[in-house]
Amino acid sequence: METITKTIDGESYDFEIRETVHVSPGDGPIDITALMTDHTRVVFEPGEYTATVRQFGDTAAPRDCIVEVAGGGTATFTADNWHAKNPKRKWLICLDGAERVAISGLQPDNGESFAEGDIGLRLDVHDGLLLEDIEHVGFSGAEPVCEWSLWPHILDEDGVGEIRRYRKEGPSVFQGHSASDGAGGIFEAHQGHLHFQDAVIKNQGGDGGLYAGKHDGSLSFDGGELHTNDMATMRSAAGEGCEFRNVRVVIDWNSADGRNLLELPDDPVYDGPDEGNSTSEENKSPSGTNGVYLSSAEYGKTGGGFYNCEFVYESTFDPGVGFLAINASDGAVDIHDCTFKMEADGMPAIWARSPEEQRFPSHKPPEKPWGLDIRNVTIEGSGDCGGKPVVDLDARHGSIIDELEINMPNADVGVDIEGCADVEIGTTDISVGGQAIRGEYGELVTDGGSNGTSTQRLTLEASAPLRYHVRGTAVTPTDETLAGTDVQDDGTDDGAFGTLRTDEVAAFDVEAFSVIRVEPTDAATLTLAGEVIPSEEYGDMQTPAWEVDGGPAVPIPEDTDSGGDAGNGDSSDGSGDGSGDSSGDDSTGGTDTGSPTPSRPAGWGSITEFGAAPNADPSTNTSALIEAITTCSVVFVPRGTFVCDRTVIVDAGEVDVYGPGRLVASDSVGEFEHLLRFRGGRCITLDGVGLDGTAENDTARGGVRFDNVTAAAVRNCEVHGWGDYDGQTDQPHAVNFVGCQGVWATDNYVHDVGGKGINAYARNSDPIDGVVFRGNYVRHTGEEALFCGSEVNTWTRPAQFLIEGNHVRDSRSQYLVRVAGDGGENITVMRGNMAMNAATAAYNYKTPNVQHSTALIANNTYLGGGRAGISVQSTGDGHLAAHTFQNTILGDNGGILYESGCRPSLSALNVTPDLQVGEADEVVAPIWMTPGGELRGSLANGGQSGVGNLEQRLTDLEAHVENSQSLRSRLAALLGR
């Protein structure tokens, strides 16, 4: 026995070798996995080999096994038994449960075709994995022929593995999420730590260079280059031990491999479904490229970071959401000693989503802290960041920024920390086209890196009565202001608020200006150090003094008007009662505009009474809308177009907002925000109001969202132009109900949106129930037209969904009508809907772990292509009762598809091209008809795909029917009705 010691991620591992096997190129097809037995060293002579590849489940589990090439050379392997008709048979090495495995010098070769030859390495090892000098060559295709090139997992929590000098450089077919596999995947089986040293991964399509964030383990990268991979040049996660050090990350499509494809090759293998694994319509577009995307999804991790890394953004076929994009599921991250070169347009350098709101119900908020620690970072270039801040932090409380240098003249904002609490900022040198830092913070250092001790004069001059709240650093009212106007310290030493009448002026000495709220906005002129600050640079103060619970009342004052009643017009007609003023109210937002008058019901108010107008400043319209909704119980939006500049957030309450006016989002409404958002409360209705995303800005934004509202309704509304309106975005959605009890979306027209049209789902611990989607016309959506999800509902509290009488058509991905999720119980009825042109299927029901869920899908129609007209499945161990009756499915599609876990179920009297039943399903389908008029059926299906011809069965049954017309004619008459 020979003992060979190898160092793996700094730890020594002894391999006890009892046998050495030598292999030469002339030995015929080689099954490498079969050679990898316990205590064996396999030595390949350099050269070219053909190999027998294995299915995913056909694994080995050797202990103390070394595979190497003699003399440190290279052995190249192509697949001998690869075939597109068996998409699972693609693993050159297939290990599961191995321990102490070292592999070096192999060169897997996919060949020079995008339509065949993809092979991979499956390496699931408890502890002690070492992979060295592996270069994966050849072309990488898309589904159904592609394969993960590398699939490594460390199965033990305290296990380690190291991958040194791994290379994969393409070219590839760049397709959408889940439609091509990329260089590798690391998923939930990974529990330990895996270290990559000097990896080079380029030109990989689909799910990124590596799709490596969803697991309990950790990953680290040191050295190497990641270059122009789709979705993300690297997809990893935050977490303890998850680090990038000395890594170069590049997005430059112009210097990428010119053989990369952005469309599927013209090859028959891509023409349709193949054994359930196909490139569906929803994924036939590349995702766009981020640099590094951190997303631990349902694992909710915090920690780790980037150290001494170089990020380069030169060109792209389609930008992502951020070069360094940190998902809401991932918490505190370091960014230290890094440089960003941002020459291309379309996305910020750093974007961290808010952990307060997860993208999907299955995602888990990370443990605090959530703040980013950004130190000694330089960001420069000519890119425009897509109109977003260079550094965009959303609810990243406790962030620290020091020694940050930004030189991006075409970017609008340098750092956005609006909505972040307890942010500390040290030395900065920020040069951008607009505001250097947006939001409130402590210990601000002014431009140029000074220590912030110099002061400037900030003045606010009123052209009409107003109220204001200003924040910055060391905000100090001048003596004249204290003596002459109503001003109060807000208790922070960094802010003050008050009121001004016409022509009054408030002046402050400040070390730095941060943000101001002025109502009405167009009644003020704000000057800093002698320069006028335009209103679009006022920033977005989340909570001014008068909106703080239990805070002071700060009513807008009235001017003293000698010509008539104060605040009620100028009496230019001499009447003295203000009737000469067409509005009767020159204060544009006085203190009692929501009170009733004899001519209208109590609690009623128009947004115009609070200052809104079709030609008003968008900030004024937004403020008026907020005040009207929080003041009145019935809010009228009159005919006209009202542009708003930020999200209207309403907490709790009970209100009806009705049209026929149209609310339009300006470009200032933030990405992944909704124009209207109601949080909590009960009996909230939106009726007849238009919500317009303008369809000119493909930023992902939504129309209206309800969070945890009891009895929420949207009816008779036109909602359009939201999100990537002519493409696809996974959120936000046009009309969105989250964790609501009692939902009605009825008689709406929703069209040309990038996400889902109308969406209702449970979130975190908030179940959903009582959902009615009725009579809506929804078309041209990026994802589903109608979607319901019940992830956190239980069998003792199932959700109830009624989806009826809707007209839906033309989804660019996913389904048209869908009830689905990662878990949860529900009772669903889909009936009387009409659908056309689905990307995948018209009607879909999918849920795992079912105990008591039931789906009734009846009297629906579908005309179009896709995988199926109706598809139903349970992906867990439960029994889903999914019944389909009297549906009409026409077109080039798979008809009705029972995929798994459907038992017992009944399907009858449908017209469909086919009725497919999986092996694990129990479906009674006594009779159905093809569009060509052929009667078919089966009394008990279990794994039968064709479900038989009725002719012989009917003949047999007729022999037992006495003194009556034939059973065949009875059934024909029944179907005729």
Coordinates of C-alpha atoms in Angstrom, one line a residue, residues 217-709:
G217 CA -22.3 25.4 2.3
S218 CA -19.8 28.1 1.3
L219 CA -17.6 28.9 -1.8
S220 CA -14.5 31.0 -2.2
F221 CA -12.6 32.2 -5.2
D222 CA -9.0 33.4 -5.4
G223 CA -7.5 34.7 -8.6
G224 CA -8.6 33.8 -12.1
E225 CA -10.9 35.5 -14.6
L226 CA -14.7 35.4 -15.1
H227 CA -15.6 36.8 -18.5
T228 CA -19.0 37.5 -20.2
N229 CA -21.3 34.7 -19.1
D230 CA -25.0 35.0 -19.4
M231 CA -27.3 35.9 -16.5
A232 CA -24.2 36.5 -14.4
T233 CA -20.6 36.2 -15.1
M234 CA -20.6 34.5 -11.7
R235 CA -23.6 33.6 -9.6
S236 CA -22.8 32.9 -6.0
A237 CA -24.1 33.9 -2.5
A238 CA -23.3 35.8 0.6
G239 CA -22.4 33.8 3.7
E240 CA -19.6 33.1 6.1
G241 CA -16.6 31.9 4.1
C242 CA -18.0 33.1 0.8
E243 CA -15.3 35.3 -0.6
F244 CA -13.9 36.6 -3.8
R245 CA -10.2 37.6 -3.7
N246 CA -8.0 38.9 -6.5
V247 CA -10.6 37.9 -9.1
R248 CA -11.0 39.8 -12.4
V249 CA -14.7 40.0 -13.6
V250 CA -15.3 41.2 -17.1
I251 CA -18.4 41.9 -19.2
D252 CA -17.3 42.6 -22.8
W253 CA -19.4 41.1 -25.5
N254 CA -17.2 42.7 -28.2
S255 CA -14.2 40.7 -27.0
A256 CA -16.1 37.5 -26.3
D257 CA -16.0 34.4 -28.5
G258 CA -17.5 35.4 -31.8
R259 CA -19.0 31.9 -32.2
N260 CA -21.4 32.5 -29.3
L261 CA -25.1 32.3 -30.3
L262 CA -28.0 34.4 -29.0
E263 CA -30.5 32.3 -30.8
L264 CA -31.1 28.6 -31.0
P265 CA -29.2 26.8 -33.8
D266 CA -31.1 25.6 -36.8
D267 CA -31.0 21.9 -35.9
P268 CA -33.9 19.4 -35.5
V269 CA -32.9 18.7 -31.9
Y270 CA -34.3 22.1 -30.9
D271 CA -37.6 21.8 -32.8
G272 CA -39.7 20.5 -29.9
P273 CA -40.1 18.7 -26.6
D274 CA -37.8 15.7 -26.0
E275 CA -38.5 13.4 -23.1
G276 CA -39.9 16.3 -21.0
N277 CA -36.8 18.3 -21.3
S278 CA -37.0 21.1 -23.8
T279 CA -36.3 24.7 -24.5
S280 CA -39.7 26.2 -23.9
E281 CA -40.8 29.5 -25.4
E282 CA -40.4 31.2 -22.0
N283 CA -36.6 30.8 -22.1
K284 CA -35.8 31.5 -25.7
S285 CA -34.2 34.9 -24.9
P286 CA -30.9 35.4 -23.1
S287 CA -31.2 36.8 -19.6
G288 CA -28.8 39.7 -19.9
T289 CA -25.5 39.9 -18.0
N290 CA -24.7 40.9 -14.5
G291 CA -21.1 40.8 -13.3
V292 CA -21.5 38.9 -10.0
Y293 CA -25.0 38.1 -8.7
L294 CA -25.2 37.0 -5.0
S295 CA -28.4 35.1 -4.3
S296 CA -28.8 32.5 -1.5
A297 CA -32.6 32.5 -2.1
E298 CA -34.3 30.3 0.4
Y299 CA -31.1 30.0 2.5
G300 CA -30.9 33.7 3.5
K301 CA -27.2 34.1 4.2
T302 CA -25.1 37.0 5.4
G303 CA -21.4 37.7 5.4
G304 CA -18.4 37.3 3.1
G305 CA -17.4 39.8 0.4
F306 CA -15.0 41.0 -2.3
Y307 CA -11.4 41.8 -1.7
N308 CA -8.9 43.3 -4.2
C309 CA -11.1 42.5 -7.2
E310 CA -11.2 44.2 -10.6
F311 CA -14.6 44.7 -12.2
V312 CA -14.7 45.7 -15.9
Y313 CA -17.8 46.6 -17.9
E314 CA -17.0 47.4 -21.5
S315 CA -19.9 46.2 -23.7
T316 CA -22.9 43.8 -23.5
F317 CA -25.7 42.4 -25.7
D318 CA -28.1 43.2 -22.9
P319 CA -27.4 44.7 -19.4
G320 CA -28.4 43.0 -16.2
V321 CA -29.7 44.8 -13.1
G322 CA -26.2 45.6 -11.6
F323 CA -22.6 44.7 -12.2
L324 CA -22.3 43.6 -8.6
A325 CA -26.0 42.7 -7.7
I326 CA -26.9 41.5 -4.2
N327 CA -30.3 39.9 -3.9
A328 CA -32.7 40.7 -1.0
S329 CA -32.0 37.2 0.4
D330 CA -28.4 38.1 1.1
G331 CA -27.2 40.3 4.0
A332 CA -24.0 42.1 5.0
V333 CA -21.2 42.0 2.4
D334 CA -17.8 43.6 2.3
I335 CA -16.4 45.3 -0.8
H336 CA -12.8 46.3 -0.1
D337 CA -9.9 47.5 -2.2
C338 CA -11.8 47.0 -5.5
T339 CA -11.9 48.9 -8.8
F340 CA -14.8 49.2 -11.2
K341 CA -14.4 50.3 -14.8
M342 CA -17.9 51.1 -16.1
E343 CA -17.7 52.1 -19.8
A344 CA -21.0 50.6 -21.0
D345 CA -24.5 51.8 -20.2
G346 CA -27.5 50.2 -18.6
M347 CA -26.8 49.2 -15.0
P348 CA -25.2 50.5 -11.8
A349 CA -21.8 49.3 -10.4
I350 CA -23.3 48.1 -7.1
W351 CA -26.9 47.4 -6.4
A352 CA -28.2 45.8 -3.2
R353 CA -31.9 45.0 -2.9
S354 CA -33.9 45.5 0.2
P355 CA -33.9 42.5 2.5
E356 CA -37.2 43.8 3.9
E357 CA -39.0 42.4 0.9
Q358 CA -38.1 39.2 -0.8
R359 CA -38.4 38.7 -4.6
F360 CA -40.2 35.3 -4.2
P361 CA -42.3 33.8 -1.3
S362 CA -39.8 30.9 -1.0
H363 CA -36.8 33.3 -0.4
K364 CA -35.7 33.9 3.1
P365 CA -34.6 37.2 4.6
P366 CA -31.0 37.1 5.9
E367 CA -30.1 37.5 9.5
K368 CA -29.0 41.0 10.4
P369 CA -26.7 42.9 9.8
W370 CA -27.7 43.9 6.3
G371 CA -25.3 46.7 5.7
L372 CA -22.6 46.8 3.1
D373 CA -19.0 47.7 4.1
I374 CA -17.5 49.6 1.2
R375 CA -13.9 50.7 1.7
N376 CA -11.2 51.9 -0.7
V377 CA -13.2 51.4 -3.8
T378 CA -12.8 53.3 -7.1
I379 CA -15.5 53.5 -9.7
E380 CA -15.0 55.3 -13.0
G381 CA -16.1 55.3 -16.6
S382 CA -18.4 56.9 -19.2
G383 CA -21.5 54.6 -18.6
D384 CA -24.8 56.1 -17.6
C385 CA -25.8 53.3 -15.1
G386 CA -29.2 53.1 -16.8
G387 CA -30.4 56.2 -15.0
K388 CA -29.7 54.6 -11.7
P389 CA -27.2 55.6 -9.0
V390 CA -23.7 54.3 -9.3
V391 CA -24.0 52.7 -5.9
D392 CA -27.6 51.9 -5.0
L393 CA -28.4 50.6 -1.5
D394 CA -32.0 49.8 -0.6
A395 CA -32.8 49.3 3.1
R396 CA -29.2 48.3 3.8
H397 CA -29.2 49.7 7.3
G398 CA -25.8 50.2 9.1
S399 CA -23.8 50.4 5.9
I400 CA -20.3 51.9 6.0
I401 CA -18.8 53.8 3.1
D402 CA -15.2 55.1 3.3
E403 CA -12.5 56.0 0.8
L404 CA -15.0 55.8 -2.0
E405 CA -14.0 57.5 -5.3
I406 CA -16.5 57.8 -8.1
N407 CA -15.8 59.6 -11.4
M408 CA -18.8 58.9 -13.7
P409 CA -19.9 62.1 -15.4
N410 CA -22.8 60.5 -17.2
A411 CA -24.4 59.0 -14.1
D412 CA -27.2 61.0 -12.4
V413 CA -26.5 60.0 -8.8
G414 CA -23.3 58.8 -7.1
V415 CA -24.6 57.0 -4.0
D416 CA -28.2 56.4 -3.1
I417 CA -28.8 55.4 0.6
E418 CA -32.4 56.7 0.8
G419 CA -34.4 54.4 3.0
C420 CA -31.2 53.2 4.8
A421 CA -30.8 53.9 8.5
D422 CA -27.6 54.4 10.5
V423 CA -25.3 54.8 7.5
E424 CA -21.8 56.0 8.2
I425 CA -19.9 57.8 5.5
G426 CA -16.2 58.7 5.8
T427 CA -14.0 60.1 3.0
T428 CA -15.5 60.3 -0.4
D429 CA -14.6 61.9 -3.7
I430 CA -17.7 61.8 -6.0
S431 CA -18.0 63.4 -9.4
V432 CA -21.3 62.6 -11.2
G433 CA -23.7 64.5 -13.4
G434 CA -26.2 65.1 -10.6
Q435 CA -26.4 64.6 -6.8
A436 CA -23.3 63.0 -5.2
I437 CA -25.1 61.4 -2.3
R438 CA -28.9 60.9 -2.0
G439 CA -30.5 60.1 1.4
E440 CA -29.9 60.7 5.1
Y441 CA -26.6 59.7 6.8
G442 CA -24.3 60.5 9.6
E443 CA -20.8 61.9 9.6
L444 CA -20.9 63.0 6.0
V445 CA -17.7 64.0 4.4
T446 CA -18.1 66.6 1.7
D447 CA -16.8 66.3 -1.9
G448 CA -13.0 66.2 -2.2
G449 CA -12.5 64.2 1.0
S450 CA -12.5 67.0 3.5
N451 CA -13.5 66.5 7.1
G452 CA -16.8 68.2 6.7
T453 CA -16.2 71.2 9.0
S454 CA -16.9 73.9 6.4
T455 CA -20.5 75.4 6.3
Q456 CA -22.7 76.6 3.5
R457 CA -25.8 78.8 3.4
L458 CA -29.1 77.0 2.5
T459 CA -32.1 79.3 1.8
L460 CA -35.7 78.5 1.1
E461 CA -37.9 81.2 -0.4
A462 CA -41.7 80.8 -0.6
S463 CA -43.8 82.0 -3.5
A464 CA -46.9 80.7 -1.8
P465 CA -47.7 79.2 1.6
L466 CA -45.8 76.0 2.2
R467 CA -44.4 73.6 4.8
Y468 CA -41.0 72.0 4.7
H469 CA -38.6 69.6 6.4
V470 CA -34.9 69.8 5.6
R471 CA -32.1 67.4 6.6
G472 CA -28.4 67.3 6.1
T473 CA -25.3 67.6 8.4
A474 CA -25.3 70.2 11.2
V475 CA -28.4 72.0 9.9
T476 CA -28.5 75.3 12.0
P477 CA -31.3 78.0 11.4
T478 CA -29.9 81.5 11.2
D479 CA -30.9 84.0 13.8
E480 CA -33.1 85.8 11.3
T481 CA -35.0 82.6 10.5
L482 CA -35.5 81.9 14.2
A483 CA -36.9 85.4 14.8
G484 CA -39.0 85.7 11.7
T485 CA -40.6 82.3 10.7
D486 CA -42.1 79.2 12.2
V487 CA -39.1 76.8 12.4
Q488 CA -38.3 73.9 14.8
D489 CA -35.4 71.5 15.3
D490 CA -36.4 67.9 14.4
G491 CA -34.4 66.6 17.4
T492 CA -31.5 65.1 15.4
D493 CA -29.2 68.2 15.1
D494 CA -29.2 67.5 11.4
G495 CA -32.7 68.7 10.5
A496 CA -35.4 71.3 10.9
F497 CA -39.0 71.8 9.8
G498 CA -41.5 74.6 9.7
T499 CA -43.8 76.7 7.5
L500 CA -43.5 79.8 5.3
R501 CA -46.0 82.3 4.0
T502 CA -45.7 84.0 0.6
D503 CA -42.3 85.8 0.2
E504 CA -40.9 84.6 3.5
V505 CA -37.4 83.1 3.6
A506 CA -35.8 80.5 5.8
A507 CA -32.0 80.3 5.9
F508 CA -29.7 77.7 7.4
D509 CA -26.0 77.1 7.9
V510 CA -25.2 73.5 6.9
E511 CA -22.1 71.4 6.5
A512 CA -23.9 69.4 3.8
F513 CA -27.4 69.3 2.4
S514 CA -29.1 65.9 2.1
V515 CA -32.8 66.0 1.4
I516 CA -35.8 68.2 1.7
R517 CA -39.6 67.8 1.5
V518 CA -41.5 70.9 0.5
E519 CA -45.3 70.9 0.0
P520 CA -46.3 72.2 -2.4
T521 CA -43.0 71.7 -4.2
D522 CA -43.6 74.4 -6.8
A523 CA -44.1 77.0 -4.1
A524 CA -40.4 77.1 -3.2
T525 CA -37.0 78.2 -4.5
L526 CA -34.1 76.3 -2.8
T527 CA -30.6 77.7 -3.0
L528 CA -27.3 76.2 -1.7
A529 CA -24.2 78.4 -1.7
G530 CA -25.9 80.8 -4.1
E531 CA -26.9 78.1 -6.6
V532 CA -30.5 77.1 -7.2
I533 CA -31.2 73.4 -6.6
P534 CA -33.9 72.1 -9.0
S535 CA -36.8 70.3 -7.4
E536 CA -35.8 66.9 -9.0
E537 CA -32.7 67.0 -6.8
Y538 CA -34.6 67.5 -3.5
G539 CA -34.4 63.8 -2.9
D540 CA -37.2 61.6 -1.5
M541 CA -37.7 62.1 2.2
Q542 CA -39.5 59.1 3.4
T543 CA -41.2 60.5 6.6
P544 CA -41.3 64.3 7.2
A545 CA -42.2 65.5 10.6
W546 CA -45.9 65.8 9.9
E547 CA -46.2 62.2 8.8
V548 CA -44.5 60.7 11.9
D549 CA -47.0 58.8 14.1
G550 CA -47.8 61.0 17.1
G551 CA -45.6 63.8 15.6
P552 CA -46.4 67.5 15.4
A553 CA -49.1 68.9 13.2
V554 CA -47.5 71.2 10.6
P555 CA -50.4 72.7 8.7
I556 CA -49.7 74.9 5.7
P557 CA -50.3 78.4 6.8
E558 CA -52.7 80.9 5.2
D559 CA -51.6 84.3 3.9
T560 CA -53.2 87.4 5.3
D561 CA -55.4 88.7 2.5
S562 CA -57.0 92.1 3.0
G563 CA -59.2 91.7 -0.1
G564 CA -61.3 88.9 1.2
D565 CA -61.5 85.8 3.5
A566 CA -58.0 84.5 4.4
G567 CA -57.0 81.6 2.2
N568 CA -60.1 81.7 0.0
G569 CA -59.1 83.6 -3.1
D570 CA -58.1 87.1 -4.0
S571 CA -61.7 88.5 -4.4
S572 CA -60.6 90.1 -7.7
D573 CA -64.3 90.5 -8.6
G574 CA -64.8 92.7 -5.6
S575 CA -67.2 90.3 -3.9
G576 CA -64.9 89.8 -0.9
D577 CA -65.8 86.1 -0.7
G578 CA -63.1 84.6 -2.8
S579 CA -65.5 83.7 -5.7
G580 CA -63.2 85.5 -8.2
D581 CA -60.7 82.7 -7.8
S582 CA -61.7 79.8 -10.1
S583 CA -60.6 77.2 -7.5
G584 CA -61.8 79.0 -4.4
D585 CA -58.5 77.9 -2.7
D586 CA -55.2 79.5 -3.5
S587 CA -53.3 77.6 -0.8
T588 CA -53.1 74.4 -3.0
G589 CA -53.4 71.9 -0.2
G590 CA -55.0 73.7 2.8
T591 CA -55.8 72.0 6.1
D592 CA -59.4 71.1 5.7
T593 CA -60.0 70.2 2.1
G594 CA -61.3 66.7 2.9
S595 CA -64.2 67.9 5.0
P596 CA -67.7 67.4 3.7
T597 CA -69.9 70.0 2.1
P598 CA -73.7 69.9 1.8
S599 CA -73.3 68.8 -1.9
R600 CA -71.3 65.7 -1.4
P601 CA -71.0 62.7 1.0
A602 CA -68.9 62.8 4.1
G603 CA -65.3 61.6 3.6
W604 CA -65.4 62.3 -0.1
G605 CA -62.5 64.3 -1.7
S606 CA -61.0 64.9 -5.1
I607 CA -57.2 64.8 -5.5
T608 CA -57.4 68.2 -7.2
E609 CA -58.5 69.7 -3.9
F610 CA -55.2 68.7 -2.5
G611 CA -53.1 70.3 -5.3
A612 CA -53.1 67.7 -8.0
A613 CA -53.5 68.9 -11.6
P614 CA -52.7 67.4 -15.0
N615 CA -50.1 70.0 -15.6
A616 CA -48.7 70.1 -12.0
D617 CA -45.2 69.1 -10.9
P618 CA -45.1 65.3 -10.5
S619 CA -44.0 65.8 -6.9
T620 CA -47.0 67.9 -6.2
N621 CA -49.3 65.3 -7.7
T622 CA -47.8 62.6 -5.6
S623 CA -48.1 64.5 -2.4
A624 CA -51.7 65.4 -3.2
L625 CA -52.5 61.8 -3.9
I626 CA -51.0 60.7 -0.6
E627 CA -52.8 63.4 1.4
A628 CA -56.1 62.7 -0.3
I629 CA -55.9 58.9 0.4
T630 CA -54.8 59.4 4.0
T631 CA -57.4 62.1 4.6
C632 CA -60.6 60.8 2.8
S633 CA -62.4 57.5 2.8
V634 CA -63.5 58.1 -0.8
V635 CA -61.0 59.6 -3.2
F636 CA -62.0 60.8 -6.7
V637 CA -59.4 61.0 -9.5
P638 CA -61.1 63.2 -12.2
R639 CA -60.7 62.7 -15.9
G640 CA -57.1 63.7 -16.9
T641 CA -53.5 62.5 -16.7
F642 CA -51.7 63.0 -13.4
V643 CA -48.0 62.3 -13.5
C644 CA -46.4 61.1 -10.2
D645 CA -42.8 61.0 -9.3
R646 CA -42.6 58.4 -6.5
T647 CA -44.4 55.5 -4.9
V648 CA -47.6 56.3 -3.1
I649 CA -47.4 54.3 0.1
V650 CA -50.4 54.1 2.3
D651 CA -50.3 52.2 5.6
A652 CA -53.5 50.7 7.0
G653 CA -56.8 52.6 6.6
E654 CA -60.0 52.0 4.6
V655 CA -60.5 53.8 1.3
D656 CA -62.1 53.7 -2.2
V657 CA -60.2 55.3 -5.0
Y658 CA -62.2 55.7 -8.2
G659 CA -61.7 57.2 -11.6
P660 CA -61.9 57.9 -14.5
G661 CA -58.5 59.7 -14.3
R662 CA -55.2 58.2 -15.2
L663 CA -52.1 58.0 -12.9
V664 CA -48.8 57.9 -14.7
A665 CA -45.4 57.0 -13.3
S666 CA -42.5 59.4 -14.2
D667 CA -39.0 58.0 -14.6
S668 CA -38.4 58.9 -11.0
V669 CA -40.5 56.1 -9.7
G670 CA -37.9 53.6 -8.5
E671 CA -37.0 50.3 -10.0
F672 CA -38.9 47.3 -8.5
E673 CA -41.5 49.7 -7.0
H674 CA -45.2 50.0 -7.6
L675 CA -46.9 53.4 -8.3
L676 CA -49.5 52.6 -5.6
R677 CA -48.9 50.5 -2.5
F678 CA -51.4 49.8 0.2
R679 CA -49.9 48.1 3.4
G680 CA -52.4 46.7 5.9
G681 CA -55.9 48.0 6.3
R682 CA -59.2 46.7 5.1
C683 CA -61.8 47.3 2.4
I684 CA -59.5 49.0 0.0
T685 CA -60.8 49.4 -3.6
L686 CA -59.4 50.8 -6.8
D687 CA -62.2 51.4 -9.3
G688 CA -62.0 52.8 -12.8
V689 CA -58.6 54.4 -12.5
G690 CA -55.9 54.0 -15.2
L691 CA -52.4 53.1 -14.1
D692 CA -49.9 53.8 -16.8
G693 CA -46.2 52.9 -16.7
T694 CA -45.7 54.9 -19.9
A695 CA -44.2 52.0 -21.9
E696 CA -41.2 54.2 -22.5
N697 CA -39.0 53.1 -19.7
D698 CA -38.3 49.4 -19.5
T699 CA -37.3 49.6 -15.9
A700 CA -39.0 46.9 -13.8
R701 CA -41.9 48.7 -12.1
G702 CA -45.5 47.8 -11.3
G703 CA -48.9 49.5 -11.1
V704 CA -50.5 48.7 -7.7
R705 CA -49.6 46.4 -4.8
F706 CA -51.7 45.4 -1.8
D707 CA -49.8 43.9 1.3
N708 CA -51.7 42.1 4.0
V709 CA -55.0 43.9 3.2

